[in-house]
PDB file of C-alpha atoms in Angstrom:
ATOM      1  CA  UNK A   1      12.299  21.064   2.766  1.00 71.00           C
ATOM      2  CA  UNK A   2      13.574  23.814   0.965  1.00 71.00           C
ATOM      3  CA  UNK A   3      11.124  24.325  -1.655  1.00 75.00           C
ATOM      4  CA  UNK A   4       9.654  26.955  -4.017  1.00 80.00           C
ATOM      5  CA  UNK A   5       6.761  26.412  -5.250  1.00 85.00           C
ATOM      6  CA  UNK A   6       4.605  27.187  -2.017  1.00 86.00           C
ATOM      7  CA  UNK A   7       1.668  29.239  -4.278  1.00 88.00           C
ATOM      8  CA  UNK A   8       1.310  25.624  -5.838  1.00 90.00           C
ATOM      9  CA  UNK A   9       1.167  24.103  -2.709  1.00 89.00           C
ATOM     10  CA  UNK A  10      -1.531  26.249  -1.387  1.00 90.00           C
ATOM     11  CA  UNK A  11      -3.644  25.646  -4.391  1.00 89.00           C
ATOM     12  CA  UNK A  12      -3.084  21.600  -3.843  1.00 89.00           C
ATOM     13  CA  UNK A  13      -4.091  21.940  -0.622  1.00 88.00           C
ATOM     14  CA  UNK A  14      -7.196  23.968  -1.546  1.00 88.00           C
ATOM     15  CA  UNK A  15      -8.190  21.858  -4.668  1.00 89.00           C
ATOM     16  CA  UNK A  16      -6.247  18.444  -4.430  1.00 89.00           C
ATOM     17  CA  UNK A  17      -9.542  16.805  -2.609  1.00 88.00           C
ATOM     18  CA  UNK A  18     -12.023  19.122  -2.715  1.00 88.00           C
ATOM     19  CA  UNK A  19     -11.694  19.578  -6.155  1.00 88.00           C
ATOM     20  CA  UNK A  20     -12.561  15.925  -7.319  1.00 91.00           C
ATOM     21  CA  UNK A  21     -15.163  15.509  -4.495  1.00 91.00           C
ATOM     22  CA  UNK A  22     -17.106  17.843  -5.685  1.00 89.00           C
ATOM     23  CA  UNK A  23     -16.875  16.842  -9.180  1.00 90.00           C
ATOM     24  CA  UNK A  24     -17.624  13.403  -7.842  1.00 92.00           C
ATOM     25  CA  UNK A  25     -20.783  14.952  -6.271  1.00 91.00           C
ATOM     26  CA  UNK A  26     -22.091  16.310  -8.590  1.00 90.00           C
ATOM     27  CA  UNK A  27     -21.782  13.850 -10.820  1.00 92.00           C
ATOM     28  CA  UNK A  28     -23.920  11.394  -8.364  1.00 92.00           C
ATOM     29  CA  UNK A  29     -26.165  14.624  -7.286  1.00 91.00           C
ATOM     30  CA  UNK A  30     -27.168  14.301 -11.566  1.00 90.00           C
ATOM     31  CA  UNK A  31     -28.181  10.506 -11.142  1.00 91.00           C
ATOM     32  CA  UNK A  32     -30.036  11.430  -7.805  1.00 91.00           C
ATOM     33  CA  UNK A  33     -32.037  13.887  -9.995  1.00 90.00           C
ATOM     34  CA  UNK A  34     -32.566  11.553 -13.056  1.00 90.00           C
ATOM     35  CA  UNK A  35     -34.132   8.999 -10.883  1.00 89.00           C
ATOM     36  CA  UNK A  36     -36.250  11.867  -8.830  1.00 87.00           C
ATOM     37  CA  UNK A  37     -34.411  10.798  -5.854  1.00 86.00           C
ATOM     38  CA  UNK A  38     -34.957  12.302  -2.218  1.00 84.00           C
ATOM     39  CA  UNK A  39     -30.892  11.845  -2.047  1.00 83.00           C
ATOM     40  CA  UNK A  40     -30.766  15.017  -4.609  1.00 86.00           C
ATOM     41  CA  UNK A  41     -29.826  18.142  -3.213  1.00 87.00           C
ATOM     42  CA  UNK A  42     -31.503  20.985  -4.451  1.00 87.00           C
ATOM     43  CA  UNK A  43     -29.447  23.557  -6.705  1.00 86.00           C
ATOM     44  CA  UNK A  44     -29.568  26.435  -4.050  1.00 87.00           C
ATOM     45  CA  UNK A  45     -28.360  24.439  -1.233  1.00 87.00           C
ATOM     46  CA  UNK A  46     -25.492  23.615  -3.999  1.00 87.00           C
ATOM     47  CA  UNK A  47     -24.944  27.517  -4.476  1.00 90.00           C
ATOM     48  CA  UNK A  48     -24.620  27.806  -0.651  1.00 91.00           C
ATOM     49  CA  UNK A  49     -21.904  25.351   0.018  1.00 88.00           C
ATOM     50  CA  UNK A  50     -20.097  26.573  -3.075  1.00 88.00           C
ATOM     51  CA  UNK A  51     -20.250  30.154  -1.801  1.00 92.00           C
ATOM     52  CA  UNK A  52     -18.979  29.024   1.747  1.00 90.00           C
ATOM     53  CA  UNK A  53     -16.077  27.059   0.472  1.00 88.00           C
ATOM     54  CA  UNK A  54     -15.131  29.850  -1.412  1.00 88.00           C
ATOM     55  CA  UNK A  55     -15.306  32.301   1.291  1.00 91.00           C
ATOM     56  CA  UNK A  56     -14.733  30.395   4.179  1.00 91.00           C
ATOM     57  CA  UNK A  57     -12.195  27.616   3.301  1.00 89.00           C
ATOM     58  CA  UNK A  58      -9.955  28.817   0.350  1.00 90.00           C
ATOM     59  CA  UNK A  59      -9.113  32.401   2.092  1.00 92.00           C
ATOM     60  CA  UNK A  60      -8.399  30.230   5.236  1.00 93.00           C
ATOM     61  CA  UNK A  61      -6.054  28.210   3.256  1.00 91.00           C
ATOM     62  CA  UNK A  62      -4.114  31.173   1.617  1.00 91.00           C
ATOM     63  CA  UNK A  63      -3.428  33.267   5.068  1.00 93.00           C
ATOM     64  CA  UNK A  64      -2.574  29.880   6.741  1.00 91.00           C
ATOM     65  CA  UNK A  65       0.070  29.356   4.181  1.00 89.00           C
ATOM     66  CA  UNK A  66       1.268  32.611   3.831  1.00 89.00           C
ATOM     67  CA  UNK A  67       1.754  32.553   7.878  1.00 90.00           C
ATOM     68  CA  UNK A  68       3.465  29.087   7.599  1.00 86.00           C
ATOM     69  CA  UNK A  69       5.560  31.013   4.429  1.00 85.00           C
ATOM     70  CA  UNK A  70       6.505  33.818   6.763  1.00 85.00           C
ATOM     71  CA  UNK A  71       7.155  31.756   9.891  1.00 82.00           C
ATOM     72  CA  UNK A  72       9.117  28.788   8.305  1.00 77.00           C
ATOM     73  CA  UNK A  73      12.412  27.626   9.414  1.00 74.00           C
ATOM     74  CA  UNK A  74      15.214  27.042   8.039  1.00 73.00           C
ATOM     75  CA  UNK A  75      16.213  23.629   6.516  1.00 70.00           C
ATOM     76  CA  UNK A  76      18.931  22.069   8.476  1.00 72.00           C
ATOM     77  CA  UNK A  77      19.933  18.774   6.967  1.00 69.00           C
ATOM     78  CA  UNK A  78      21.229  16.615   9.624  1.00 69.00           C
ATOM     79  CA  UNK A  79      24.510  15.427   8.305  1.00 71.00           C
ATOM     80  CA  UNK A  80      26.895  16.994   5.478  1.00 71.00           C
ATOM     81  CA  UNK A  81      25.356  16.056   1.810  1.00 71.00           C
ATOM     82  CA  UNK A  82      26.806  15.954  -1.308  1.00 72.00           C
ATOM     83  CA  UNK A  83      26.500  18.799  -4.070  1.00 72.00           C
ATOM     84  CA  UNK A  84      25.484  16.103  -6.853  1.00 74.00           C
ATOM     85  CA  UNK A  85      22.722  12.773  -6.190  1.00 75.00           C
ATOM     86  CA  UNK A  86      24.764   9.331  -6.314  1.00 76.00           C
ATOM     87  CA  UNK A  87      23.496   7.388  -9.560  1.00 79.00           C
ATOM     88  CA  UNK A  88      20.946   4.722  -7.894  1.00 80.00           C
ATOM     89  CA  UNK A  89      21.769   1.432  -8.981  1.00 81.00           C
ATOM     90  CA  UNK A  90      19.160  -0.754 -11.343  1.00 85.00           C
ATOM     91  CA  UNK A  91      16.449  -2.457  -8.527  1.00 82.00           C
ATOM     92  CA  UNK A  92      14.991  -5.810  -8.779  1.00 85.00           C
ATOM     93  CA  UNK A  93      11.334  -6.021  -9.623  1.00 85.00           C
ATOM     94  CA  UNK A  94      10.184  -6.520  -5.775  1.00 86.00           C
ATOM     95  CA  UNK A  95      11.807  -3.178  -4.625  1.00 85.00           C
ATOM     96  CA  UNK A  96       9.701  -1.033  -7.172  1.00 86.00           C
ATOM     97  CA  UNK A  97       6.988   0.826  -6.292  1.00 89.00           C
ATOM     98  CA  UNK A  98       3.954  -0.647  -7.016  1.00 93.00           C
ATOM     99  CA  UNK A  99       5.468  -4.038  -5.089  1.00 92.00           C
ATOM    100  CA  UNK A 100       6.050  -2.151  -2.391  1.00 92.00           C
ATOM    101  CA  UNK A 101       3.191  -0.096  -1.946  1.00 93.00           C
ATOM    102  CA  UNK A 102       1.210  -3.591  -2.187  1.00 93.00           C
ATOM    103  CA  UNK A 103       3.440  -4.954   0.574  1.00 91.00           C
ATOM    104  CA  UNK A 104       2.695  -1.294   2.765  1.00 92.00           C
ATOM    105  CA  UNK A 105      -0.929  -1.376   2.041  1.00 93.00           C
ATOM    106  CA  UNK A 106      -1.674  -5.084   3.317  1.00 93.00           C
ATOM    107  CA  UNK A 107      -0.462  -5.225   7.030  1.00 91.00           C
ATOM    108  CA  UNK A 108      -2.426  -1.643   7.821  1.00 93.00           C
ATOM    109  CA  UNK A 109      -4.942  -3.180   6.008  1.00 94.00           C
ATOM    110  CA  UNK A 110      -5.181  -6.923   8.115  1.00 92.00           C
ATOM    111  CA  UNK A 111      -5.615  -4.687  10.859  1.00 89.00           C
ATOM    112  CA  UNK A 112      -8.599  -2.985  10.204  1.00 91.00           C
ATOM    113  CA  UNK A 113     -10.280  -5.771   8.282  1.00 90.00           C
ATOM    114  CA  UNK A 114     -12.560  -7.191  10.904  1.00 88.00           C
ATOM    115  CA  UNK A 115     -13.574  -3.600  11.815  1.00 89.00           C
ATOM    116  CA  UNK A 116     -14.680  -2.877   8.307  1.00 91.00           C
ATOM    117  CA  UNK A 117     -17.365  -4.906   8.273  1.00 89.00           C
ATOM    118  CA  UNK A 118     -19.190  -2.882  10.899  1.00 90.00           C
ATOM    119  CA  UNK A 119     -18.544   0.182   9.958  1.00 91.00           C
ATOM    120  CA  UNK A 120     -19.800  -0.108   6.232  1.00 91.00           C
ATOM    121  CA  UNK A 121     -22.708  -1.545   8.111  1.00 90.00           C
ATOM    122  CA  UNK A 122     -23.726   0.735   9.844  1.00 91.00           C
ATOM    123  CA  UNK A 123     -23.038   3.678   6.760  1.00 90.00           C
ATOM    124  CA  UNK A 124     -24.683   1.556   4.264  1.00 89.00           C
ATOM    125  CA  UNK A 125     -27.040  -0.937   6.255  1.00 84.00           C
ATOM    126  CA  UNK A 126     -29.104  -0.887   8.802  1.00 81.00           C
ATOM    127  CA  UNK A 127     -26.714  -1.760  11.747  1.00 85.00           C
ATOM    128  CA  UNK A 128     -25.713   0.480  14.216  1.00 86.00           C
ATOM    129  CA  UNK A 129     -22.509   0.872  15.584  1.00 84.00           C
ATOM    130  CA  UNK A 130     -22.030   1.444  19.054  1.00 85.00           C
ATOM    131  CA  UNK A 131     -18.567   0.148  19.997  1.00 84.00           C
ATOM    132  CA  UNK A 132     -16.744   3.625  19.713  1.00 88.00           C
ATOM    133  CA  UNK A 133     -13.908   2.870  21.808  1.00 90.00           C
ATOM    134  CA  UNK A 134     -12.656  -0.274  20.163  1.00 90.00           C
ATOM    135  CA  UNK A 135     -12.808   2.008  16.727  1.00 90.00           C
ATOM    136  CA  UNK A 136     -10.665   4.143  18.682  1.00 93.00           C
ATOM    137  CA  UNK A 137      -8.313   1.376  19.204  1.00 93.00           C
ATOM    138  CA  UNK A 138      -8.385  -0.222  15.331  1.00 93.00           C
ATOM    139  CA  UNK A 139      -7.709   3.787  13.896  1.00 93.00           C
ATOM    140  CA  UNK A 140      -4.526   4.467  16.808  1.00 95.00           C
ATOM    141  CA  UNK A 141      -3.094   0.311  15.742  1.00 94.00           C
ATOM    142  CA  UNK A 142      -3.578   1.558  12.117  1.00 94.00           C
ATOM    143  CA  UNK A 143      -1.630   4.907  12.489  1.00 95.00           C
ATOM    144  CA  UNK A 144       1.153   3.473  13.941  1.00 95.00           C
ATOM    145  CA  UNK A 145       1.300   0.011  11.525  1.00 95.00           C
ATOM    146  CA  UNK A 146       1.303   2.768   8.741  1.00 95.00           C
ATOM    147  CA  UNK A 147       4.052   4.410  10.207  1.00 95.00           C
ATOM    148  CA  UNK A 148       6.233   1.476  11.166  1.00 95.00           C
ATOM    149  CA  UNK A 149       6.075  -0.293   7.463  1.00 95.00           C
ATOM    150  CA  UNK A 150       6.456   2.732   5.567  1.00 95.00           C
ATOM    151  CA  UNK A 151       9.812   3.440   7.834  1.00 95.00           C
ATOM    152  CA  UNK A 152      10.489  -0.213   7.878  1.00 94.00           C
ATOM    153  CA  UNK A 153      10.350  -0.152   3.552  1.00 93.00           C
ATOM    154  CA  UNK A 154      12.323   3.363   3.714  1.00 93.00           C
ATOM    155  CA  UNK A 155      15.408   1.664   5.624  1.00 92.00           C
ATOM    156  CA  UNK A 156      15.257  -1.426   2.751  1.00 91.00           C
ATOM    157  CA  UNK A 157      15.004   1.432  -0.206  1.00 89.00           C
ATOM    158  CA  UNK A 158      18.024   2.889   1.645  1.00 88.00           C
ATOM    159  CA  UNK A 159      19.951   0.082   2.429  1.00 87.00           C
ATOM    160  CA  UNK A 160      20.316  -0.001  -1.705  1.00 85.00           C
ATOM    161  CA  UNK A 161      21.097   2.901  -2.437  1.00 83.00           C
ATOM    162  CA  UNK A 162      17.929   4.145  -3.532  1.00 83.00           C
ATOM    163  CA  UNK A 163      17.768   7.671  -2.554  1.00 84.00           C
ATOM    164  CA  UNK A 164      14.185   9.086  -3.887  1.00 85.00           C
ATOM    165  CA  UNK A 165      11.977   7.859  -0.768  1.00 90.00           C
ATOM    166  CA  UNK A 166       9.956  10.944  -0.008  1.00 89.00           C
ATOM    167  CA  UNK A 167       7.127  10.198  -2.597  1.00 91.00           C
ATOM    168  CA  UNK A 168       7.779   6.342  -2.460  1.00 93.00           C
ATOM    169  CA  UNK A 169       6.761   6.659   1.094  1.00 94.00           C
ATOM    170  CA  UNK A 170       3.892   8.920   0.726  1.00 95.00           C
ATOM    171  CA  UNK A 171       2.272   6.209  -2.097  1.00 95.00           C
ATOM    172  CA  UNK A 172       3.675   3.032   0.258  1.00 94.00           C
ATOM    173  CA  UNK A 173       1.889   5.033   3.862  1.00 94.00           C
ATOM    174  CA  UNK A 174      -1.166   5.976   1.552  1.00 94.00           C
ATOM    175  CA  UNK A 175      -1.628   2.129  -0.191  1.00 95.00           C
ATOM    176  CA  UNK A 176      -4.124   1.132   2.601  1.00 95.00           C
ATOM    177  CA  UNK A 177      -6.574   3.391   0.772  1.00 94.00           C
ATOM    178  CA  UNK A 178      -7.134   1.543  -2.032  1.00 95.00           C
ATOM    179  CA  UNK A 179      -7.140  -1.761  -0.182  1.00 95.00           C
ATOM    180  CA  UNK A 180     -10.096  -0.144   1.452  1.00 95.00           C
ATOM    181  CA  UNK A 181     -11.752   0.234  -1.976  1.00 95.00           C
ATOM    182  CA  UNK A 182     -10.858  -3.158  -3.031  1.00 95.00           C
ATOM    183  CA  UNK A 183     -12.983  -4.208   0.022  1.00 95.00           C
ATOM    184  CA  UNK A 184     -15.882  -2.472  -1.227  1.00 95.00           C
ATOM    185  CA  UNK A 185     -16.185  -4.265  -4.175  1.00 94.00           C
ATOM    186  CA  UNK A 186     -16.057  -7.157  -1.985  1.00 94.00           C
ATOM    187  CA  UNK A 187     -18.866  -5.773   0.750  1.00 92.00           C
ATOM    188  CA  UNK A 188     -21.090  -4.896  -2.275  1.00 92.00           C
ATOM    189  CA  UNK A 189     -21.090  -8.078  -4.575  1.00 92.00           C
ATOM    190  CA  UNK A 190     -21.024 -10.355  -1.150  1.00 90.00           C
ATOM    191  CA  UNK A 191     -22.545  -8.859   1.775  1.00 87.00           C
ATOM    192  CA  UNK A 192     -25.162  -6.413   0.756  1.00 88.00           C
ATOM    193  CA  UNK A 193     -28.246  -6.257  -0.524  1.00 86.00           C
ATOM    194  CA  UNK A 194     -27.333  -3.056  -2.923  1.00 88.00           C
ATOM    195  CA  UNK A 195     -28.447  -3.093  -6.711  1.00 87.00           C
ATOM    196  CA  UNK A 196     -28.765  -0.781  -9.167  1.00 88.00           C
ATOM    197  CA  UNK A 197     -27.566   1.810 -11.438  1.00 91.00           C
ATOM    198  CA  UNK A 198     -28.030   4.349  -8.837  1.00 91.00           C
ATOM    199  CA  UNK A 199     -27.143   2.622  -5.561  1.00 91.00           C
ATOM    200  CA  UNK A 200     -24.229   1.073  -7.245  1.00 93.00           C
ATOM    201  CA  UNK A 201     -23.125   4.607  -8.729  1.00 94.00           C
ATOM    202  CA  UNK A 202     -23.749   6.143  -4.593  1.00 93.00           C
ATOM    203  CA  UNK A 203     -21.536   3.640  -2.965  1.00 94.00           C
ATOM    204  CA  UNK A 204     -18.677   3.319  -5.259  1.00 95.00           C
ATOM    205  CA  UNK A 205     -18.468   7.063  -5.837  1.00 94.00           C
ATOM    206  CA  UNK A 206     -18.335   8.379  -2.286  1.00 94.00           C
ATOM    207  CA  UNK A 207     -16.079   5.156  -1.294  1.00 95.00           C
ATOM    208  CA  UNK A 208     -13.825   6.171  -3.788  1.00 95.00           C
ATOM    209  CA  UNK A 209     -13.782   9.686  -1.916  1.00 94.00           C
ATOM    210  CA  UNK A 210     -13.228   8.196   1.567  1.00 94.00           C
ATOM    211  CA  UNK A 211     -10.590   5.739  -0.036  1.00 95.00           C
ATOM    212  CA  UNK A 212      -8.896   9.088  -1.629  1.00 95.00           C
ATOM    213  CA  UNK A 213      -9.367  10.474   1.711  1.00 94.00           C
ATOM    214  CA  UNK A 214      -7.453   7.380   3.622  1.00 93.00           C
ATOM    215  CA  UNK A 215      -4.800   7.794   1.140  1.00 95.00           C
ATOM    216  CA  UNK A 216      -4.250  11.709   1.701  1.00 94.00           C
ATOM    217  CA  UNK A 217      -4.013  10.916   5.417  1.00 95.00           C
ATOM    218  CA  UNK A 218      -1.701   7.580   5.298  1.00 95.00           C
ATOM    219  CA  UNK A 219       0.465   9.049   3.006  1.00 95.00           C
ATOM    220  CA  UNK A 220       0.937  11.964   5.369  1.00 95.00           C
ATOM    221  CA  UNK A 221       1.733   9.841   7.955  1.00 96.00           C
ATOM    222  CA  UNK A 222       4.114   7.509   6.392  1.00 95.00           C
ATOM    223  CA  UNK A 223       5.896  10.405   5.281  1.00 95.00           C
ATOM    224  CA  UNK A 224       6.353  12.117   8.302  1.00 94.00           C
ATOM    225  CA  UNK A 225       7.039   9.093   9.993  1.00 95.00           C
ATOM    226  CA  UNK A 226      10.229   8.398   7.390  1.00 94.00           C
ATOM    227  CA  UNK A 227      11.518  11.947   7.589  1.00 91.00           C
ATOM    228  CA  UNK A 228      12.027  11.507  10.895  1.00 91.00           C
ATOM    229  CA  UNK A 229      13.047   8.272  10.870  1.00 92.00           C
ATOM    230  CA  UNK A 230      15.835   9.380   8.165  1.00 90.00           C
ATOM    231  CA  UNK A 231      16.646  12.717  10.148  1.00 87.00           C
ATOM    232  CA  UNK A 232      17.181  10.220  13.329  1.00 88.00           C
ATOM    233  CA  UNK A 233      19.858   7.897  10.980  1.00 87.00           C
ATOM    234  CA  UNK A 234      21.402  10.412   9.384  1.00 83.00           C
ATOM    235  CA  UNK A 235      21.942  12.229  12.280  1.00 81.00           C
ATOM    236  CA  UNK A 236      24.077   9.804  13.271  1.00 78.00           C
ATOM    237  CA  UNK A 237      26.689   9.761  11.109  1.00 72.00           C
ATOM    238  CA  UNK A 238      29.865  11.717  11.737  1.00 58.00           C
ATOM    239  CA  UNK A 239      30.894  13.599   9.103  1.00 51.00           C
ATOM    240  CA  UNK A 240      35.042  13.963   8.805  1.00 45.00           C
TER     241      UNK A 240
END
């Protein structure tokens, strides 16, 4: 794409999730320890993961983005662009963002709904799941739903002249996340047995990591999924 700032990137890619999970860690590794919970890790077994993420993970990170650096292409925009962005007109309120990322986020979401259920009870209950290959099927359905709104909402911010979609479809592919989340407020108050400072502080805290998680990945898709959708248009057009 062109850009510059690749050191920056390698540190977002290094930092950008596990940064706040561990911060979120050991935030609820603290309440595990002021209610002398078995959940709490000890602080050497801390020390150890620390040291191999910083020895393992982050020097993997930095030579596989100095090799990506090194072995990059070159940017080939599909049709002939012009030197200065076209003013984007003013939107109505439904083609915003936030609208938008709430339409993106629902129909992944519908899809995986029923599925939920199961799988938060078998991580927080006492279920177990066994039915591996229809979770197979609900995560492939979701991947491509993800990728066919978020290039179905990139044509629409198109068609009006709207040229900024790169992040728009990164927050629209990624909005299924925090429907996720919005479910487990839902699966707490209404279907579990959880209470609690502490059990309340567990669940919410590492669902808000797997939520962040979802997000990382949807976006990814939905934004791969509209660059090539606008590399296929655009490629189209015959220049003159």
């Amino acid at each position: 794409m062109e850009g510059q700032l690749w050191v920056r990137n390698i540190l977002l890619t290094c930092f950008v999730y596990c940064g706040p999970f561990f911060t979120m860690f050991s935030l609820l590794n603290t309440v595990a320890i002021a209610y002398r919970s078995t959940a709490a890790l000890p602080f050497g077994t801390i020390v150890i993961i620390i040291i191999i993420w910083g020895l393992v993970t982050i020097p993997l990170t930095i030579v596989g983005g100095i090799a990506g650096k090194n072995n990059r292409a070159e940017f080939n925009a599909p049709c002939r662009t012009n030197k200065y962005p076209r003013e984007i007109p003013q939107l109505p309120w439904y083609r915003t963002t936030i609208p938008q990322m709430l339409m993106a986020g629902f129909l992944p979401f519908s899809a995986i709904y029923v599925e939920l259920y199961y799988i938060f009870a078998s991580v927080w209950g006492h279920k177990v799941y066994i039915i591996w290959s229809i979770l197979f099927i609900v995560y492939i359905i979701l991947i491509i739903v993800t990728a066919f709104i978020t290039i179905a909402l990139t044509y629409f911010q198109l068609a009006v002249e709207d040229h900024h979609w790169w992040w728009r479809s990164f927050l629209c592919g990624g909005a299924t996340g925090l429907f996720v989340y919005g479910y487990c407020f839902y699966y707490y108050f209404c279907r579990s047995d959880m209470s609690g400072f502490m059990q309340a502080s567990f669940f919410f805290g590492y669902m808000a990591m797997v939520c962040f998680g979802f997000f990382l990945m949807l976006g990814t898709i939905g934004w791969r999924a509209s660059l090539m959708f606008v590399r296929h248009i655009y490629k189209a057009i015959k220049s003159e």
